[in-house]
CSV table of C-alpha atoms and ligand atoms in Angstrom, one decimal:
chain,number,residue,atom,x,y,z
A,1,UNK,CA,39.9,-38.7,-28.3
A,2,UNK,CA,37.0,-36.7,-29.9
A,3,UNK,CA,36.6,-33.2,-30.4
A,4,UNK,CA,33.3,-31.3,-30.7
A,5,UNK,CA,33.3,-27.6,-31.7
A,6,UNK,CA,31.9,-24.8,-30.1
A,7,UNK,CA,29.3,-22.5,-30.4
A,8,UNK,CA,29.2,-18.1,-30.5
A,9,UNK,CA,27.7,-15.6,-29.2
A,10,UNK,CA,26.6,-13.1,-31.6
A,11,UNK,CA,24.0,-11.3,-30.0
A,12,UNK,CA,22.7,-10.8,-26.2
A,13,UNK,CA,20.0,-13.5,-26.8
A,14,UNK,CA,21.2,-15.3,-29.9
A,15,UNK,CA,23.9,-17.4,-30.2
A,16,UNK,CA,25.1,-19.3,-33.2
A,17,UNK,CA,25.7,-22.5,-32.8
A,18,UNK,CA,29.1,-24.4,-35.0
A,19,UNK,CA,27.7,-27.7,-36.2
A,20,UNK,CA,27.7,-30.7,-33.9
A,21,UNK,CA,30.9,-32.7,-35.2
A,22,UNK,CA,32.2,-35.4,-34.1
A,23,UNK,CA,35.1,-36.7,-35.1
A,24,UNK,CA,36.3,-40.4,-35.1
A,25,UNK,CA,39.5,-41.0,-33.9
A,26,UNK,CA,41.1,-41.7,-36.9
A,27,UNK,CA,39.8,-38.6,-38.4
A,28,UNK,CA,41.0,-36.4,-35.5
A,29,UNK,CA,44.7,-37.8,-35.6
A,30,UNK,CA,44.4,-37.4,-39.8
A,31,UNK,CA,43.4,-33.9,-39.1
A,32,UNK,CA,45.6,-33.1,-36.4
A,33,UNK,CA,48.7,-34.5,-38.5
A,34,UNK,CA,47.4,-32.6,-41.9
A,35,UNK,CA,47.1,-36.3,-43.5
A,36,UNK,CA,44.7,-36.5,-46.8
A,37,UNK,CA,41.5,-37.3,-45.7
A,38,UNK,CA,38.4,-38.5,-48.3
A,39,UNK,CA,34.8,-37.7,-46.9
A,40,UNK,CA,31.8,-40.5,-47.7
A,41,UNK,CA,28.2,-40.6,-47.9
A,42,UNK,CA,26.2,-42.8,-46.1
A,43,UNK,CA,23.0,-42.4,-47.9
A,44,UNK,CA,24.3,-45.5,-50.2
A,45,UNK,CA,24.7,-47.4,-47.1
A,46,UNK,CA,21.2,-46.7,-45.4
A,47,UNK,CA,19.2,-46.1,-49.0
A,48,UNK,CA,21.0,-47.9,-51.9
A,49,UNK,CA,22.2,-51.5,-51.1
A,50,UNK,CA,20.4,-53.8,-48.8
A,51,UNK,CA,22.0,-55.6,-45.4
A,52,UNK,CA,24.8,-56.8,-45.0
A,53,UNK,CA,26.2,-56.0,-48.8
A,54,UNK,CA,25.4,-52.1,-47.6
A,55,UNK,CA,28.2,-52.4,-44.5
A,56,UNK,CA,30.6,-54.9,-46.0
A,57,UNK,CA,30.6,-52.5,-49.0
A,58,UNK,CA,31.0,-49.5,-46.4
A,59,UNK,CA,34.0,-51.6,-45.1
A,60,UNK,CA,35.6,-52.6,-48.1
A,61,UNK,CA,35.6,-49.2,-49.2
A,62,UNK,CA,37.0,-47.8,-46.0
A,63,UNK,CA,39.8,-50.2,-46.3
A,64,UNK,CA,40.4,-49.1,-50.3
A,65,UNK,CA,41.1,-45.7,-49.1
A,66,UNK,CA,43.7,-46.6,-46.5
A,67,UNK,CA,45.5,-48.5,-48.9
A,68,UNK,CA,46.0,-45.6,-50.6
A,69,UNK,CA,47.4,-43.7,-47.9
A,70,UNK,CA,44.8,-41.9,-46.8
A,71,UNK,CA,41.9,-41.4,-44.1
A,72,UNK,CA,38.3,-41.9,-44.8
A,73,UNK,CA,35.7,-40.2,-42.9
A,74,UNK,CA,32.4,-41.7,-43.3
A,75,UNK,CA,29.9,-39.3,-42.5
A,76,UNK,CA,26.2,-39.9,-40.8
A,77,UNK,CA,24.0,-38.2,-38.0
A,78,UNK,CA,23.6,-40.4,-34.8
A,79,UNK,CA,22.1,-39.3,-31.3
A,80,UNK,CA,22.1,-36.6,-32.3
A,81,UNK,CA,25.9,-35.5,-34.1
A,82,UNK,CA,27.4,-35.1,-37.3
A,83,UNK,CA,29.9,-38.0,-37.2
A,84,UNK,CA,32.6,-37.2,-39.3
A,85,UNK,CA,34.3,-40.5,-39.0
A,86,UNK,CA,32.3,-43.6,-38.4
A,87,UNK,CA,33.7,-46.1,-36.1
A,88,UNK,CA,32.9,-49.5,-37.0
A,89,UNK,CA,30.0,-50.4,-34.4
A,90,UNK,CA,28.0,-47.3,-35.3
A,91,UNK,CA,28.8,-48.3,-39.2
A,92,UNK,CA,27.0,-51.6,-38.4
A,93,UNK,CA,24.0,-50.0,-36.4
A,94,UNK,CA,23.2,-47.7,-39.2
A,95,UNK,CA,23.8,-50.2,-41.9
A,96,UNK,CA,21.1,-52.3,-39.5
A,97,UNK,CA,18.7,-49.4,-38.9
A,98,UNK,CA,15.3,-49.2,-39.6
A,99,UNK,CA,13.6,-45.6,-40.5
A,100,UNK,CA,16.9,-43.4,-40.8
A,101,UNK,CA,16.4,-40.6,-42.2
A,102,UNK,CA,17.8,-39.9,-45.9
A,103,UNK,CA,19.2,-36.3,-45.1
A,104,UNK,CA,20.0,-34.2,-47.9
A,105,UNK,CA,20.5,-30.2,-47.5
A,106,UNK,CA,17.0,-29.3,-45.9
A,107,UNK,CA,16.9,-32.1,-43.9
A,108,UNK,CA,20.4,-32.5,-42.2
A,109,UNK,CA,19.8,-29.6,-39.2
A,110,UNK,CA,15.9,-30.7,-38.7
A,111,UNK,CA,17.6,-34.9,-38.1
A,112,UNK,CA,20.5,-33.3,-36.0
A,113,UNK,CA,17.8,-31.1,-33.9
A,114,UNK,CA,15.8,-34.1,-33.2
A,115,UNK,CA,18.4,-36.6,-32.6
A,116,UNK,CA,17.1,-38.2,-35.1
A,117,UNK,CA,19.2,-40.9,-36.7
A,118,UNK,CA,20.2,-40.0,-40.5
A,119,UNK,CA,22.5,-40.9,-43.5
A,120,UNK,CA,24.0,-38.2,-45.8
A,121,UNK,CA,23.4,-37.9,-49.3
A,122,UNK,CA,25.9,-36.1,-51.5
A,123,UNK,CA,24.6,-32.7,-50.8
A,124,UNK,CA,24.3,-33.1,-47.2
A,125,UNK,CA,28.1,-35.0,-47.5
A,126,UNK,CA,29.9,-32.1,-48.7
A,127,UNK,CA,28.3,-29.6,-46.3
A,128,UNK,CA,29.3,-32.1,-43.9
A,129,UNK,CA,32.7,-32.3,-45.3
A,130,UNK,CA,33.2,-29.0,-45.6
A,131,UNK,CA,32.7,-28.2,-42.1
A,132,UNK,CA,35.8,-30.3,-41.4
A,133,UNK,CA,37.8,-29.0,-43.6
A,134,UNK,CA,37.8,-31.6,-45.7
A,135,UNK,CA,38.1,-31.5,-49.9
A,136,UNK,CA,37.7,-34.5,-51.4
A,137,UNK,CA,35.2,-36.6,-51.5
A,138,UNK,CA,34.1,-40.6,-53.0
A,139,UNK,CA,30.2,-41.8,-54.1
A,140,UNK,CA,28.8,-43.9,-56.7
A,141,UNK,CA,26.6,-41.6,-58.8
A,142,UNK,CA,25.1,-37.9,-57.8
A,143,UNK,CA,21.9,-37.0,-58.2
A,144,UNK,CA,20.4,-35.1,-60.9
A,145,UNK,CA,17.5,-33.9,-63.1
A,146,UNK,CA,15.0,-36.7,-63.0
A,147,UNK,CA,13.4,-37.2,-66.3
A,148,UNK,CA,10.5,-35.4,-66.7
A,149,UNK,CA,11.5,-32.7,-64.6
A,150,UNK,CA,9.7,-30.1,-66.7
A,151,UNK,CA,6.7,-31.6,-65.1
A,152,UNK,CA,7.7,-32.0,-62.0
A,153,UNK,CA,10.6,-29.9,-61.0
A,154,UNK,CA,12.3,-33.1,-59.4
A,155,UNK,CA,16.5,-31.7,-59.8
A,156,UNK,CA,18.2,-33.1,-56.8
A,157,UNK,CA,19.8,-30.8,-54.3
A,158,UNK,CA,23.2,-32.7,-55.0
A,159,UNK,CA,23.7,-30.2,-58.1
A,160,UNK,CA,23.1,-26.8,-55.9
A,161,UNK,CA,25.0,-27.5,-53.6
A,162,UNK,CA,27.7,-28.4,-56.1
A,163,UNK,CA,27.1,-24.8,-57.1
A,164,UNK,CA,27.6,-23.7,-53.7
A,165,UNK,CA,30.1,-25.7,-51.5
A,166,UNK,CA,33.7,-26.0,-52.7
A,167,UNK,CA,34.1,-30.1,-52.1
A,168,UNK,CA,35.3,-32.9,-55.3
A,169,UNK,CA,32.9,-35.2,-55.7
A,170,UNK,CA,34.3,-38.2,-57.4
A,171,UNK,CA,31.5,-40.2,-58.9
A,172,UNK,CA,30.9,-42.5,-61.4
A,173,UNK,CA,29.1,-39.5,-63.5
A,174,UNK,CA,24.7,-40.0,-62.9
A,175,UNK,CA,22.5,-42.6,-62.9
A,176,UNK,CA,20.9,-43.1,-66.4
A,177,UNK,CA,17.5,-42.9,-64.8
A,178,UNK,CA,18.0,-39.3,-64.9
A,179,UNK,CA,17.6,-36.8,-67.8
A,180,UNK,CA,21.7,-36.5,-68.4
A,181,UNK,CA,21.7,-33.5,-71.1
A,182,UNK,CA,19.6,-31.8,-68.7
A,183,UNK,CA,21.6,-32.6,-66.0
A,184,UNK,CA,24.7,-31.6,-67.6
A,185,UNK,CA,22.8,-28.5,-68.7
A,186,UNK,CA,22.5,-27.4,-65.0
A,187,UNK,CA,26.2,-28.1,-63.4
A,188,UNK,CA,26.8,-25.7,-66.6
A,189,UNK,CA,24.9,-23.4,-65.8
A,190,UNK,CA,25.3,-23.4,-62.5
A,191,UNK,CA,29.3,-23.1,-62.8
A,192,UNK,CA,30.3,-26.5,-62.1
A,193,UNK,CA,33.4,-27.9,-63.6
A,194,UNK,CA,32.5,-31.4,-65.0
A,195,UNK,CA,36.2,-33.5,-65.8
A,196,UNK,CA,35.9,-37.3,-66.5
A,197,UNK,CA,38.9,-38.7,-65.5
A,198,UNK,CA,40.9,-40.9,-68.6
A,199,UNK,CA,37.8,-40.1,-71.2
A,200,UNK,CA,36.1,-38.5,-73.4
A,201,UNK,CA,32.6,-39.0,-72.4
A,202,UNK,CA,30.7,-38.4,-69.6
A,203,UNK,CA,30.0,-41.5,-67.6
A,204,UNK,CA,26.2,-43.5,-66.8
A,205,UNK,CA,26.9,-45.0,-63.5
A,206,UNK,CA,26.3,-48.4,-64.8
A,207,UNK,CA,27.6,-47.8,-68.2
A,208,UNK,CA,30.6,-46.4,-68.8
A,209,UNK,CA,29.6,-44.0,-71.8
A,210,UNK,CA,26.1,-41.9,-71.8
A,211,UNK,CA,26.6,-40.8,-75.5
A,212,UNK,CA,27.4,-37.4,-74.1
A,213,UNK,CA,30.6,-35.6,-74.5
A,214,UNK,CA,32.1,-34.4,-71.0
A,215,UNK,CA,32.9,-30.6,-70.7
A,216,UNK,CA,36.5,-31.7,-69.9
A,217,UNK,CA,39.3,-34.5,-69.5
A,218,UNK,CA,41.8,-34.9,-67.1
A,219,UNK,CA,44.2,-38.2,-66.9
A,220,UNK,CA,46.2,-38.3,-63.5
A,221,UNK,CA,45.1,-37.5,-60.0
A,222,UNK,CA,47.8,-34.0,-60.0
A,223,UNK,CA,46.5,-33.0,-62.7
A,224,UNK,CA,43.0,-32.7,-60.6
A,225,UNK,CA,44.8,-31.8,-57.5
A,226,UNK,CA,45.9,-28.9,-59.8
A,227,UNK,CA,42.9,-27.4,-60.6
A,228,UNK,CA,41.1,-28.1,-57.1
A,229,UNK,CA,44.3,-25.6,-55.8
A,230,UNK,CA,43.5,-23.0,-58.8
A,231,UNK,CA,39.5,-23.4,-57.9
A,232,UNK,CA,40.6,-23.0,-54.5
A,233,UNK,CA,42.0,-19.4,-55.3
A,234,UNK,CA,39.1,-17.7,-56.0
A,235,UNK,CA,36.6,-16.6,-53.0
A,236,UNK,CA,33.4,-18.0,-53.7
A,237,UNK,CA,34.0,-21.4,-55.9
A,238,UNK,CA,32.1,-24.0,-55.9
A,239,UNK,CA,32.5,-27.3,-56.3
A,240,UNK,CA,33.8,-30.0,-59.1
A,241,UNK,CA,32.5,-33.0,-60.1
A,242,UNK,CA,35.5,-35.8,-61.4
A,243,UNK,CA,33.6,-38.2,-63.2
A,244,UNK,CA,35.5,-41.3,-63.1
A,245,UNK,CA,33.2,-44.3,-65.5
A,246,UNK,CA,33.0,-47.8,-64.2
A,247,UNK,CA,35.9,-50.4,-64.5
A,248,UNK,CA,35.1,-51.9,-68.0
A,249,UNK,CA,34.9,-55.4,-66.0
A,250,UNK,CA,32.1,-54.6,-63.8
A,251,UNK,CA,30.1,-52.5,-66.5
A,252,UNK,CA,26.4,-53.2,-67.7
A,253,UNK,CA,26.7,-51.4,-71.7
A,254,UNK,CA,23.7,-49.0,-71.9
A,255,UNK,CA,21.9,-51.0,-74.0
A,256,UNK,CA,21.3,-53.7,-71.3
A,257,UNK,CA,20.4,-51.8,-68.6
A,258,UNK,CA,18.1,-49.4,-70.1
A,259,UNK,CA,15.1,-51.9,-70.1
A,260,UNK,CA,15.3,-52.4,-66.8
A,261,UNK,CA,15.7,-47.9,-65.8
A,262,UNK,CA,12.4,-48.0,-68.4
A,263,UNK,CA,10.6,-49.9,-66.4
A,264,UNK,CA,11.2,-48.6,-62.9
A,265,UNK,CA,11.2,-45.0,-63.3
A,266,UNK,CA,7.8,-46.0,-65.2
A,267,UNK,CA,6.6,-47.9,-62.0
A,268,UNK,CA,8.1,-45.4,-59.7
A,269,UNK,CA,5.5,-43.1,-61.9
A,270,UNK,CA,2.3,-45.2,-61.7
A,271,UNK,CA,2.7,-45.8,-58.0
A,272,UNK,CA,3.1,-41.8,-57.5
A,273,UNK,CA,7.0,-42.4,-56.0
A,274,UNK,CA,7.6,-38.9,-55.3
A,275,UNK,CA,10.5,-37.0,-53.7
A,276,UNK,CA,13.3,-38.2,-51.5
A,277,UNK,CA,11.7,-41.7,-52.3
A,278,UNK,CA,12.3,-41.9,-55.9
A,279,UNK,CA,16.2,-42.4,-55.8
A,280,UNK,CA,15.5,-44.9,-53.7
A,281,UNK,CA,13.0,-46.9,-55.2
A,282,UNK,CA,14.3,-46.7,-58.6
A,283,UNK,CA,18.0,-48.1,-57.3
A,284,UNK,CA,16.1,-51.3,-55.5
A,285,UNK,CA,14.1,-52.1,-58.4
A,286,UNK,CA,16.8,-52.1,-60.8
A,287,UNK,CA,18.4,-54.0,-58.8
A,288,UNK,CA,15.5,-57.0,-58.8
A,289,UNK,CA,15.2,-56.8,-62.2
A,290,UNK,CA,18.7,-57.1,-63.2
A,291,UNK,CA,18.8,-60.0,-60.4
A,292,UNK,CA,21.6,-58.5,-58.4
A,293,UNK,CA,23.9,-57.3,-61.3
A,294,UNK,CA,23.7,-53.5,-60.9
A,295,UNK,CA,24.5,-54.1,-57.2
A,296,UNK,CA,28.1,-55.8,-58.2
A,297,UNK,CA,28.4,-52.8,-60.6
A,298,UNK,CA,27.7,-50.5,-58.3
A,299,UNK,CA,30.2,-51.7,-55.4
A,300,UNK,CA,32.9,-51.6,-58.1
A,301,UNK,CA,32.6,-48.2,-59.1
A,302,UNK,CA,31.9,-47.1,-55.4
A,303,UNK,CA,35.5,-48.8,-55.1
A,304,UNK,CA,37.1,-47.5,-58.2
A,305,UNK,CA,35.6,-43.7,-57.2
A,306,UNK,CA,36.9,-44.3,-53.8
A,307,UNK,CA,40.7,-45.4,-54.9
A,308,UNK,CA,40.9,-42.4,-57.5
A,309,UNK,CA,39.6,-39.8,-54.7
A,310,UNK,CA,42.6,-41.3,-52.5
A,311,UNK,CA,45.0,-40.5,-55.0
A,312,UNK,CA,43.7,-37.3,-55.4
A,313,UNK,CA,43.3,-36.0,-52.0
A,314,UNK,CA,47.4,-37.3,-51.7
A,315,UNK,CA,48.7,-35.4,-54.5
A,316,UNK,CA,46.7,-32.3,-52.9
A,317,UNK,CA,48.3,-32.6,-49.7
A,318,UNK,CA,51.9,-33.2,-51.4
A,319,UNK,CA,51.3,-30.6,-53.7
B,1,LIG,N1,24.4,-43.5,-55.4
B,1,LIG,C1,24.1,-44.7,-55.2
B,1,LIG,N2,23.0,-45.0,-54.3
B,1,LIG,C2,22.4,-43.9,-53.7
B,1,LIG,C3,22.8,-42.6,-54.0
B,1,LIG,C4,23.8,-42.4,-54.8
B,1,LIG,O1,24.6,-45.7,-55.7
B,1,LIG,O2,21.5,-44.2,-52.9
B,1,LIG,C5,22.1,-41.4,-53.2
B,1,LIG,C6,23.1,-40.3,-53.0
B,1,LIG,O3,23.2,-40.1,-51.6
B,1,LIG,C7,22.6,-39.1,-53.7
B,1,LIG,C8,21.1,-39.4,-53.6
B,1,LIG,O4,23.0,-37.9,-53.2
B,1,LIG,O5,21.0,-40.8,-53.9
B,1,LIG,C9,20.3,-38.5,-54.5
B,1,LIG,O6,19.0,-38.4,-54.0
B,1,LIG,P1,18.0,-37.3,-54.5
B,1,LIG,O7,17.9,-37.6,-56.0
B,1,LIG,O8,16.7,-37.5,-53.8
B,1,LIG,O9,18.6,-36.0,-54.3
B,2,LIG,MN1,14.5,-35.4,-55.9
């Protein structure tokens, strides 16, 4: 069973089209049955781990979220739909795919339009999500202000459309190859709600303490539900971002990764890396020169973000 929406007239020539969504099975019955579903980006699949740790990550996480009692929903643009819901086979040919398109917000209808085949980042996730309806969702680290961003104006899309599209993000706060403060600065100003879950600091993906205080603390997964229900009453809200650090076992301490950040976002620089390409680049080198450690860092918070957005997306639905 899948279920694709329909589109509207509005107009004697112009008709407005719903998204293209289509739903896996699993998501269909979840939705159907009003069970707590947990939207994921694909972007980390295509764009930040290499074959096969990308689809056995994509997997294992999958699997952490039903044994939590809840549904995930895997989201990613193939032939030419927004699947909301991956099944496995098409999890494995975009894991396997050469040239898919990294779709953030201005790219996601051009990619659907041309049936072009595309992974979600997390701006592109939550409009995704919230097409469906759906309020929580898991990642490893947003995107941010990139350092030096007074020069070149490179803020990812991720924090707008935090601004703008009332989804959770559970992440593992951003990666420390951006300009934090600044970063911070903007989901401020922007009127973004920023809780680390069980701390005082805001999180650095790797590291489990940037050296910046977070604008809030929360410590159980009702407590968050809470406050998603209270965003949820006012017309308009935007989104939150639950920063949840790294388990302290699978951590690399800021002072051991930040060789490695120095050198690739100074490579990424002299090669003239621009755009959609620098996430990208920066994650793959840091990767090589910690020889594989990040990546094992990185599937563990992917996990750990995964399990608490679970929990969360549960005690919304029972709440
Ligand atoms: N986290 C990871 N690997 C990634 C990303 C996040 O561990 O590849 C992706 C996310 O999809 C995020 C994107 O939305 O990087 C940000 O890209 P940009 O800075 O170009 O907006
Ligand atoms: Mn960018």
């Amino acid at each position: 069973m899948s279920e694709k929406t329909s589109g509207t007239r509005i107009g004697p020539h112009v008709s407005r089209e719903a998204p293209p969504v289509l739903y896996s099975e699993e998501v269909a019955r979840a939705r159907d049955k009003g069970l707590p579903i947990v939207a994921l980006e694909s972007t980390i699949v295509t764009h930040g781990m290499p074959w096969p740790r990308n689809v056995d990550t994509a997997r294992q996480v999958e699997a952490d979220i039903r044994a939590e009692g809840a549904v995930p929903a895997t989201i990613a643009l193939l032939d030419g739909h927004l699947h909301v819901g991956l099944s496995d086979g098409n999890l494995e040919r975009l894991a396997q795919a050469r040239g898919v398109m990294k779709c953030s917000r201005a790219d996601l209808a051009f990619a659907l339009a041309s049936a072009r085949p595309g992974s979600t980042t997390v701006a592109a996730t939550m409009m995704a999500a919230h097409a469906a309806g759906i309020e929580v969702f898991a990642t490893g680290g947003i995107g941010g202000v990139h350092r030096g961003a007074e020069e070149s104006f490179d803020i990812s899309a991720d924090l707008e459309e935090l601004a703008r599209t009332p989804v959770c993000v559970v992440a593992a706060g951003a990666k420390a190859l951006l300009d934090l403060p600044k970063t911070l600065e903007v989901l401020e100003t922007r009127g973004v709600p920023v809780v680390a879950f069980g701390t005082d600091v805001f999180p650095a993906f790797w590291s489990r303490d940037s050296g910046l205080a977070a604008p809030y603390r929360l410590d159980t997964a009702e407590e968050i539900a809470r406050l998603l229900a209270m965003r949820a009453a006012f017309p308009g809200h935007g989104g939150i971002l639950v920063a949840n650090p790294v388990p302290e076992a699978a951590e690399i301490p800021s002072d051991e990764i930040a060789g490695a950040i120095e050198t690739a976002v100074s490579e990424a620089a002299r090669r003239g890396v621009a755009g959609k390409e620098v996430t990208p680049f920066v994650l793959s080198m840091i990767l090589e020169l910690t020889q594989g450690r990040s990546l094992e860092t990185n599937i563990a918070l992917v996990r750990n973000n995964a399990r608490l957005a679970a929990r969360i997306a549960l005690a919304r639905v029972q709440g």
